[in-house]
Short mmCIF file of C-alpha atoms in Angstrom, two decimals:
data_model
loop_
_atom_site.label_atom_id
_atom_site.label_comp_id
_atom_site.label_asym_id
_atom_site.label_seq_id
_atom_site.Cartn_x
_atom_site.Cartn_y
_atom_site.Cartn_z
CA MET A 1 -69.54 114.72 -104.45
CA SER A 2 -71.34 112.42 -107.00
CA THR A 3 -71.01 112.60 -110.77
CA SER A 4 -74.16 112.00 -112.86
CA PHE A 5 -73.90 110.64 -116.40
CA PRO A 6 -76.57 110.95 -119.07
CA ALA A 7 -78.58 108.01 -119.34
CA ARG A 8 -78.06 105.81 -122.50
CA LYS A 9 -80.60 106.12 -125.38
CA LYS A 10 -82.59 103.18 -125.74
CA VAL A 11 -83.34 102.24 -129.39
CA LEU A 12 -85.74 99.59 -130.53
CA ILE A 13 -85.07 97.89 -133.78
CA VAL A 14 -87.67 95.57 -135.41
CA PRO A 15 -87.15 93.61 -138.52
CA LEU A 16 -90.07 92.28 -140.78
CA ASP A 17 -90.43 88.55 -140.62
CA TRP A 18 -90.09 88.10 -144.46
CA GLY A 19 -87.03 85.41 -144.83
CA LEU A 20 -84.19 86.37 -142.73
CA GLY A 21 -82.93 89.17 -144.85
CA HIS A 22 -84.43 92.16 -142.89
CA ALA A 23 -82.88 90.54 -139.54
CA THR A 24 -79.58 90.17 -140.98
CA ARG A 25 -79.06 93.44 -142.76
CA ASP A 26 -80.13 95.00 -139.44
CA ILE A 27 -77.09 93.62 -137.80
CA PRO A 28 -74.63 96.29 -138.91
CA LEU A 29 -77.15 98.88 -137.70
CA ILE A 30 -77.12 97.32 -134.30
CA HIS A 31 -73.51 97.20 -134.30
CA GLU A 32 -73.37 100.96 -135.05
CA LEU A 33 -75.88 101.88 -132.40
CA LEU A 34 -74.00 100.03 -129.96
CA ASN A 35 -70.86 101.89 -130.99
CA ALA A 36 -72.57 105.13 -130.52
CA GLY A 37 -73.38 104.33 -127.04
CA CYS A 38 -77.09 103.45 -127.25
CA GLU A 39 -78.84 100.53 -125.71
CA VAL A 40 -80.49 98.43 -128.09
CA VAL A 41 -83.57 96.22 -127.65
CA ILE A 42 -84.81 93.96 -130.39
CA ALA A 43 -88.41 92.81 -131.04
CA ALA A 44 -88.84 89.62 -133.22
CA GLU A 45 -89.79 86.00 -132.84
CA GLY A 46 -89.14 82.60 -134.17
CA LYS A 47 -86.25 82.23 -136.57
CA HIS A 48 -85.39 85.90 -136.40
CA ALA A 49 -85.30 86.04 -132.90
CA ALA A 50 -83.08 82.98 -132.86
CA LEU A 51 -80.72 84.46 -135.39
CA LEU A 52 -80.37 87.79 -133.58
CA SER A 53 -79.88 86.15 -130.24
CA ARG A 54 -76.98 84.33 -131.51
CA GLU A 55 -75.26 87.28 -132.94
CA PHE A 56 -76.36 89.70 -129.75
CA PRO A 57 -76.64 87.33 -126.87
CA GLN A 58 -76.42 90.11 -124.38
CA LEU A 59 -79.24 92.14 -125.78
CA THR A 60 -83.00 92.02 -124.78
CA ILE A 61 -85.20 90.46 -127.42
CA LEU A 62 -88.84 91.30 -126.91
CA PRO A 63 -91.47 88.82 -128.38
CA LEU A 64 -93.62 90.42 -131.09
CA PRO A 65 -95.63 88.64 -133.63
CA GLY A 66 -94.89 88.96 -137.20
CA TYR A 67 -97.17 89.32 -139.97
CA HIS A 68 -97.25 85.66 -140.58
CA ILE A 69 -97.62 85.59 -144.42
CA THR A 70 -98.09 82.18 -146.02
CA TYR A 71 -96.96 81.39 -149.41
CA SER A 72 -98.17 79.41 -152.21
CA GLN A 73 -96.61 76.06 -153.46
CA LYS A 74 -96.64 77.39 -157.08
CA GLY A 75 -94.89 80.71 -157.99
CA LEU A 76 -97.80 81.65 -160.48
CA PHE A 77 -100.24 82.12 -157.46
CA PHE A 78 -97.41 83.80 -155.46
CA GLY A 79 -98.96 87.48 -155.84
CA LEU A 80 -102.64 86.48 -155.41
CA LYS A 81 -101.87 84.67 -152.21
CA ILE A 82 -100.16 87.95 -150.85
CA LEU A 83 -103.31 90.02 -151.82
CA GLN A 84 -105.52 87.57 -150.13
CA GLN A 85 -103.79 88.40 -147.02
CA VAL A 86 -103.96 92.00 -146.95
CA PRO A 87 -106.59 92.13 -144.15
CA LYS A 88 -104.53 89.99 -141.92
CA ILE A 89 -101.61 92.43 -142.74
CA TRP A 90 -103.53 95.35 -141.81
CA LYS A 91 -104.87 93.81 -138.69
CA ALA A 92 -101.31 92.89 -137.60
CA VAL A 93 -100.03 96.56 -138.29
CA LYS A 94 -102.80 97.94 -136.07
CA SER A 95 -101.80 95.11 -133.19
CA GLU A 96 -98.18 96.49 -133.53
CA GLN A 97 -99.35 100.02 -133.05
CA ALA A 98 -100.99 98.99 -129.72
CA TRP A 99 -98.01 97.06 -128.72
CA LEU A 100 -95.61 99.98 -129.62
CA ARG A 101 -97.38 102.76 -127.43
CA LYS A 102 -97.37 99.96 -124.68
CA THR A 103 -93.65 99.39 -125.02
CA VAL A 104 -92.61 102.64 -125.19
CA ILE A 105 -93.66 103.40 -121.96
CA GLU A 106 -92.83 100.27 -120.22
CA HIS A 107 -89.14 100.13 -121.45
CA GLY A 108 -88.55 103.79 -121.99
CA ILE A 109 -87.87 103.63 -125.52
CA SER A 110 -86.00 106.66 -126.97
CA ALA A 111 -86.38 105.98 -130.68
CA VAL A 112 -87.75 103.39 -132.99
CA ILE A 113 -86.16 101.68 -136.14
CA SER A 114 -88.64 99.71 -138.22
CA ASP A 115 -87.38 97.34 -141.08
CA ASN A 116 -90.34 97.55 -143.22
CA ARG A 117 -92.95 97.15 -140.53
CA PHE A 118 -95.63 99.53 -141.16
CA GLY A 119 -97.19 100.11 -137.70
CA LEU A 120 -93.93 101.18 -135.71
CA TYR A 121 -94.41 104.99 -135.67
CA HIS A 122 -95.06 107.01 -132.68
CA SER A 123 -95.86 110.54 -132.23
CA SER A 124 -93.54 111.32 -129.28
CA ILE A 125 -90.30 109.86 -130.56
CA PRO A 126 -88.25 109.67 -133.55
CA CYS A 127 -89.13 106.59 -135.76
CA VAL A 128 -87.36 105.50 -138.70
CA PHE A 129 -88.64 103.30 -141.56
CA ILE A 130 -86.34 101.02 -143.47
CA SER A 131 -87.04 100.05 -147.15
CA HIS A 132 -85.46 99.27 -150.57
CA GLN A 133 -88.95 98.94 -151.95
CA LEU A 134 -90.52 102.35 -152.47
CA LEU A 135 -92.01 100.84 -155.66
CA ILE A 136 -93.54 97.71 -154.81
CA LYS A 137 -93.25 95.26 -157.88
CA THR A 138 -96.37 92.94 -158.44
CA PRO A 139 -97.19 90.24 -161.06
CA PHE A 140 -100.16 92.60 -162.34
CA GLY A 141 -98.03 95.59 -163.13
CA GLY A 142 -98.70 99.40 -163.76
CA VAL A 143 -102.03 100.31 -161.87
CA THR A 144 -101.61 97.76 -158.95
CA GLU A 145 -97.91 98.98 -158.40
CA ARG A 146 -99.09 102.65 -158.32
CA LEU A 147 -101.82 102.21 -155.86
CA LEU A 148 -99.43 100.01 -153.62
CA GLN A 149 -96.67 102.87 -153.88
CA LYS A 150 -99.36 105.29 -152.74
CA LEU A 151 -100.29 103.29 -149.69
CA ASN A 152 -96.51 102.48 -149.10
CA TYR A 153 -95.68 106.36 -149.19
CA ARG A 154 -98.86 106.98 -146.76
CA TYR A 155 -97.48 104.63 -144.01
CA ILE A 156 -93.83 105.88 -144.52
CA ARG A 157 -94.64 109.46 -144.24
CA ARG A 158 -95.82 108.86 -140.87
CA TYR A 159 -92.30 108.13 -139.76
CA SER A 160 -89.56 110.73 -139.04
CA ALA A 161 -87.32 109.33 -141.70
CA CYS A 162 -86.84 106.67 -144.35
CA TRP A 163 -83.60 104.98 -144.67
CA ILE A 164 -82.78 103.10 -148.13
CA PRO A 165 -80.24 100.60 -148.04
CA ASP A 166 -78.83 101.37 -151.36
CA PHE A 167 -76.79 104.12 -153.58
CA GLU A 168 -78.57 107.38 -154.40
CA GLY A 169 -76.83 107.40 -157.95
CA GLU A 170 -75.13 104.79 -160.35
CA PRO A 171 -74.40 102.13 -159.97
CA ASN A 172 -76.98 100.92 -157.63
CA LEU A 173 -78.33 97.31 -156.75
CA SER A 174 -82.24 98.17 -156.62
CA GLY A 175 -83.01 99.83 -159.83
CA ALA A 176 -86.24 101.06 -160.05
CA LEU A 177 -87.38 99.93 -156.54
CA ALA A 178 -85.64 102.48 -154.44
CA HIS A 179 -85.13 105.24 -157.15
CA PRO A 180 -88.68 106.21 -158.15
CA PRO A 181 -89.47 109.69 -159.73
CA GLU A 182 -90.69 111.02 -156.55
CA LEU A 183 -89.19 109.96 -153.07
CA PRO A 184 -91.07 110.34 -149.60
CA GLY A 185 -89.63 113.24 -147.61
CA ASN A 186 -86.60 112.92 -145.31
CA THR A 187 -85.27 109.90 -147.17
CA ALA A 188 -81.49 109.16 -146.81
CA TYR A 189 -79.44 106.16 -148.72
CA LEU A 190 -77.42 103.97 -146.34
CA GLY A 191 -75.09 102.53 -149.01
CA CYS A 192 -74.46 98.59 -148.85
CA LEU A 193 -76.15 97.67 -145.54
CA SER A 194 -73.95 94.35 -145.02
CA ARG A 195 -72.61 92.85 -141.96
CA PHE A 196 -69.70 91.51 -143.87
CA GLU A 197 -65.99 92.57 -144.50
CA PRO A 198 -63.92 91.95 -147.56
CA LYS A 199 -60.48 90.43 -146.91
CA GLU A 200 -57.48 89.77 -149.23
CA GLY A 201 -55.68 86.62 -149.63
CA VAL A 202 -58.30 84.21 -148.42
CA GLU A 203 -57.77 80.67 -149.64
CA LYS A 204 -60.19 79.20 -151.93
CA LYS A 205 -61.88 76.08 -150.25
CA TYR A 206 -65.22 75.81 -152.32
CA ASP A 207 -66.11 75.66 -155.93
CA LEU A 208 -69.80 76.69 -154.81
CA LEU A 209 -71.31 78.06 -151.82
CA ALA A 210 -75.09 77.53 -151.90
CA LEU A 211 -77.21 79.82 -149.70
CA ILE A 212 -80.76 78.54 -149.22
CA SER A 213 -83.13 81.05 -147.82
CA GLY A 214 -86.56 82.70 -148.24
CA PRO A 215 -90.25 81.89 -147.37
CA GLU A 216 -91.50 78.39 -147.17
CA PRO A 217 -92.33 76.06 -149.08
CA GLN A 218 -90.08 77.85 -151.80
CA ARG A 219 -86.84 77.43 -149.49
CA THR A 220 -87.41 73.61 -149.24
CA ASN A 221 -88.20 73.53 -152.99
CA LEU A 222 -84.72 75.19 -153.77
CA GLU A 223 -83.29 72.88 -151.33
CA GLU A 224 -84.43 69.63 -152.51
CA LEU A 225 -83.71 70.55 -156.31
CA LEU A 226 -80.22 71.64 -155.63
CA LEU A 227 -79.54 68.44 -153.56
CA ALA A 228 -80.67 66.26 -156.10
CA GLN A 229 -78.40 67.80 -158.63
CA ILE A 230 -75.32 68.54 -156.70
CA LYS A 231 -74.99 64.91 -155.86
CA GLN A 232 -74.76 64.10 -159.34
CA MET A 233 -71.59 66.25 -159.73
CA PRO A 234 -68.46 64.21 -158.37
CA GLY A 235 -65.44 66.11 -157.75
CA MET A 236 -67.17 69.26 -156.66
CA LYS A 237 -66.33 71.16 -153.53
CA ALA A 238 -69.17 72.67 -152.16
CA LEU A 239 -70.97 74.10 -148.92
CA ILE A 240 -74.58 74.37 -148.70
CA VAL A 241 -75.99 76.61 -145.93
CA SER A 242 -79.77 75.68 -145.31
CA GLY A 243 -80.98 79.02 -143.91
CA ARG A 244 -82.29 77.42 -140.85
CA PRO A 245 -81.04 79.20 -137.55
CA ASP A 246 -83.40 77.43 -135.38
CA GLN A 247 -81.35 74.29 -136.21
CA ALA A 248 -77.99 73.09 -135.49
CA SER A 249 -76.81 70.30 -137.94
CA GLN A 250 -73.85 69.64 -140.39
CA LYS A 251 -73.46 66.51 -142.42
CA GLU A 252 -71.62 65.42 -145.41
CA ILE A 253 -74.01 64.71 -148.29
CA ALA A 254 -71.58 63.52 -150.57
CA PRO A 255 -67.65 63.58 -150.95
CA GLY A 256 -66.53 67.12 -150.80
CA ILE A 257 -70.05 68.34 -150.19
CA THR A 258 -71.00 69.55 -146.75
CA GLN A 259 -74.41 70.74 -145.67
CA VAL A 260 -75.12 72.80 -142.62
CA SER A 261 -78.14 74.39 -141.22
CA HIS A 262 -76.76 77.89 -140.32
CA LEU A 263 -73.66 79.86 -140.06
CA GLY A 264 -72.92 82.71 -137.88
CA ALA A 265 -72.01 85.96 -139.59
CA LYS A 266 -68.45 85.46 -138.93
CA GLU A 267 -68.52 82.08 -140.29
CA LEU A 268 -70.56 82.93 -143.21
CA ASN A 269 -68.38 86.02 -144.24
CA GLU A 270 -65.16 83.40 -144.20
CA ALA A 271 -67.22 80.77 -146.28
CA MET A 272 -68.30 83.54 -148.92
CA LEU A 273 -64.62 84.76 -149.38
CA ALA A 274 -63.60 81.04 -149.78
CA ALA A 275 -65.84 80.37 -152.56
CA ASP A 276 -65.43 80.96 -156.11
CA MET A 277 -69.10 81.28 -156.91
CA VAL A 278 -72.02 81.93 -154.59
CA LEU A 279 -75.60 80.53 -155.42
CA SER A 280 -78.59 82.31 -153.74
CA ARG A 281 -81.98 83.68 -154.05
CA SER A 282 -82.09 87.31 -155.41
CA GLY A 283 -83.09 88.54 -151.94
CA TYR A 284 -81.70 92.04 -151.38
CA THR A 285 -79.66 91.57 -148.42
CA THR A 286 -77.81 88.42 -150.10
CA LEU A 287 -76.99 91.10 -153.14
CA MET A 288 -75.78 93.44 -150.72
CA ASP A 289 -73.54 91.00 -149.08
CA LEU A 290 -72.49 89.84 -152.57
CA ALA A 291 -71.59 93.26 -153.92
CA LYS A 292 -69.64 94.58 -150.80
CA LEU A 293 -67.42 91.20 -151.03
CA ASN A 294 -67.25 91.51 -154.84
CA LYS A 295 -68.44 88.05 -155.31
CA LYS A 296 -69.63 86.35 -158.40
CA GLY A 297 -73.19 84.91 -157.90
CA ILE A 298 -75.98 82.83 -159.45
CA LEU A 299 -79.45 84.29 -158.64
CA ILE A 300 -82.46 82.21 -158.42
CA PRO A 301 -85.49 84.36 -157.55
CA THR A 302 -87.98 82.97 -155.61
CA PRO A 303 -90.88 81.75 -158.12
CA GLY A 304 -93.79 84.32 -158.39
CA GLN A 305 -91.81 87.11 -155.91
CA SER A 306 -91.91 89.88 -158.48
CA GLU A 307 -89.30 91.92 -156.41
CA GLN A 308 -86.82 89.15 -156.70
CA GLU A 309 -87.49 88.45 -160.42
CA TYR A 310 -87.04 92.16 -161.13
CA LEU A 311 -83.95 92.08 -159.23
CA GLY A 312 -82.45 88.98 -161.00
CA LYS A 313 -83.23 90.44 -164.50
CA TYR A 314 -82.08 93.97 -163.65
CA LEU A 315 -78.76 92.80 -162.11
CA MET A 316 -78.12 90.29 -164.86
CA LYS A 317 -78.61 92.97 -167.49
CA LYS A 318 -76.13 95.23 -165.56
CA GLY A 319 -73.55 92.33 -165.54
CA TYR A 320 -73.35 91.99 -161.88
CA PHE A 321 -74.53 88.52 -161.46
CA TYR A 322 -76.08 85.81 -163.48
CA SER A 323 -79.70 85.03 -163.04
CA VAL A 324 -81.94 81.97 -163.83
CA PRO A 325 -85.37 80.99 -163.09
CA GLN A 326 -86.06 78.23 -160.69
CA SER A 327 -88.18 76.19 -163.27
CA GLN A 328 -85.48 76.29 -165.80
CA PHE A 329 -82.35 75.65 -163.05
CA ASN A 330 -79.98 73.00 -164.04
CA LEU A 331 -76.74 73.31 -161.83
CA ARG A 332 -74.28 71.81 -164.47
CA GLU A 333 -75.76 73.85 -167.32
CA THR A 334 -75.79 77.06 -165.18
CA LEU A 335 -72.20 76.60 -163.72
CA ASN A 336 -71.10 76.22 -167.63
CA ALA A 337 -73.00 79.11 -168.68
CA THR A 338 -71.32 81.30 -166.06
CA ARG A 339 -67.96 80.64 -167.48
CA ASN A 340 -68.81 82.67 -170.35
CA PHE A 341 -70.78 85.42 -168.54
CA PRO A 342 -69.06 88.69 -168.40
CA PHE A 343 -69.18 89.58 -164.85
CA THR A 344 -68.76 93.23 -163.99
CA PRO A 345 -67.58 94.00 -160.53
CA PHE A 346 -69.99 96.31 -158.39
CA GLN A 347 -67.81 99.17 -157.47
CA HIS A 348 -69.08 102.22 -155.61
CA GLY A 349 -65.80 103.59 -153.84
CA GLN A 350 -65.95 104.75 -150.27
CA ASN A 351 -70.01 105.09 -150.10
CA MET A 352 -70.30 101.31 -149.13
CA GLU A 353 -70.78 102.30 -145.32
CA ALA A 354 -72.60 105.49 -145.51
CA TYR A 355 -74.78 104.16 -143.05
CA LYS A 356 -72.39 104.84 -140.32
CA LYS A 357 -72.54 108.30 -140.32
CA ILE A 358 -76.29 108.44 -140.88
CA VAL A 359 -76.60 106.41 -137.61
CA GLN A 360 -74.37 108.49 -135.75
CA ASP A 361 -76.02 111.66 -136.86
CA PHE A 362 -79.52 110.07 -135.70
CA VAL A 363 -78.11 109.22 -132.34
CA LYS A 364 -77.03 112.75 -131.67
CA THR A 365 -80.52 114.04 -132.24
CA LEU A 366 -82.00 111.72 -129.49
#
């Protein structure tokens, strides 16, 4: 007599191609889906596919073009450059809608988790939208932000659920971005969506860990700025991670200062724990990592990126991190300033990993 077992549910997860943060914050979700017995399929391309392939070499990664947003060299024109590309984004959303309809049939997809990609909803299966930006900050302020929020909600409401990687009350990491007066229906706060784990008693190896990330050309701008200054600081022990998972290089750029193109999750977790101070963009995924590991951080928002500039100011006012604009950044002066900054640890009890139960409950409904 043969015994039949229920087929594993196949969940498609798709990160937005805006920096690497969306891909890295999806890693704990993928682990939880696998723990819940799901078969996970990823859709990505380029650096995002390379990163997730390294973390999950056993999983299928389908090629799906991203939005391919280009960015201005000068932060002053960042917002205008994005607005000019709205037609291209809309075209990409329509394209991924057609792609999803075909993929659901060809691969037998049971559910979709879209990390901030607007066209991945489907009428026949549960689809989740992930975002910490319910209110989208712009350089132009009020009216523009209200119009974008209205458009944002129009798309979010086409999904079965909206998952927010933050905490519902205080303290929280996103401020007004994920805590607007009105929320879309069927929302849930995931807690701290970080792939890293804290550990006691880790030996300190670095005075500074610098995480270079974000869209070009600003990723390279920050890298060049930091390299020029850190070489002038003899005696410093530092590790610089360039945020290039599509490369594999390591070199000593000065005595005690090492630069690597990329670190896997385990190695980066250990490096963060072994550093006295972490320097990074105020990208939201990095903020969640810092909060979970209770690390002191220097934030350098991407110039012109209103979300990061808002988060830098908001979190510095709260005392969680020290923030400085890239145009004013001087490494020696910044490190001196942090010695007198009253860092306040971000503490949120047992809700750090609320996402685990939310994912488990979601899988039970499939």
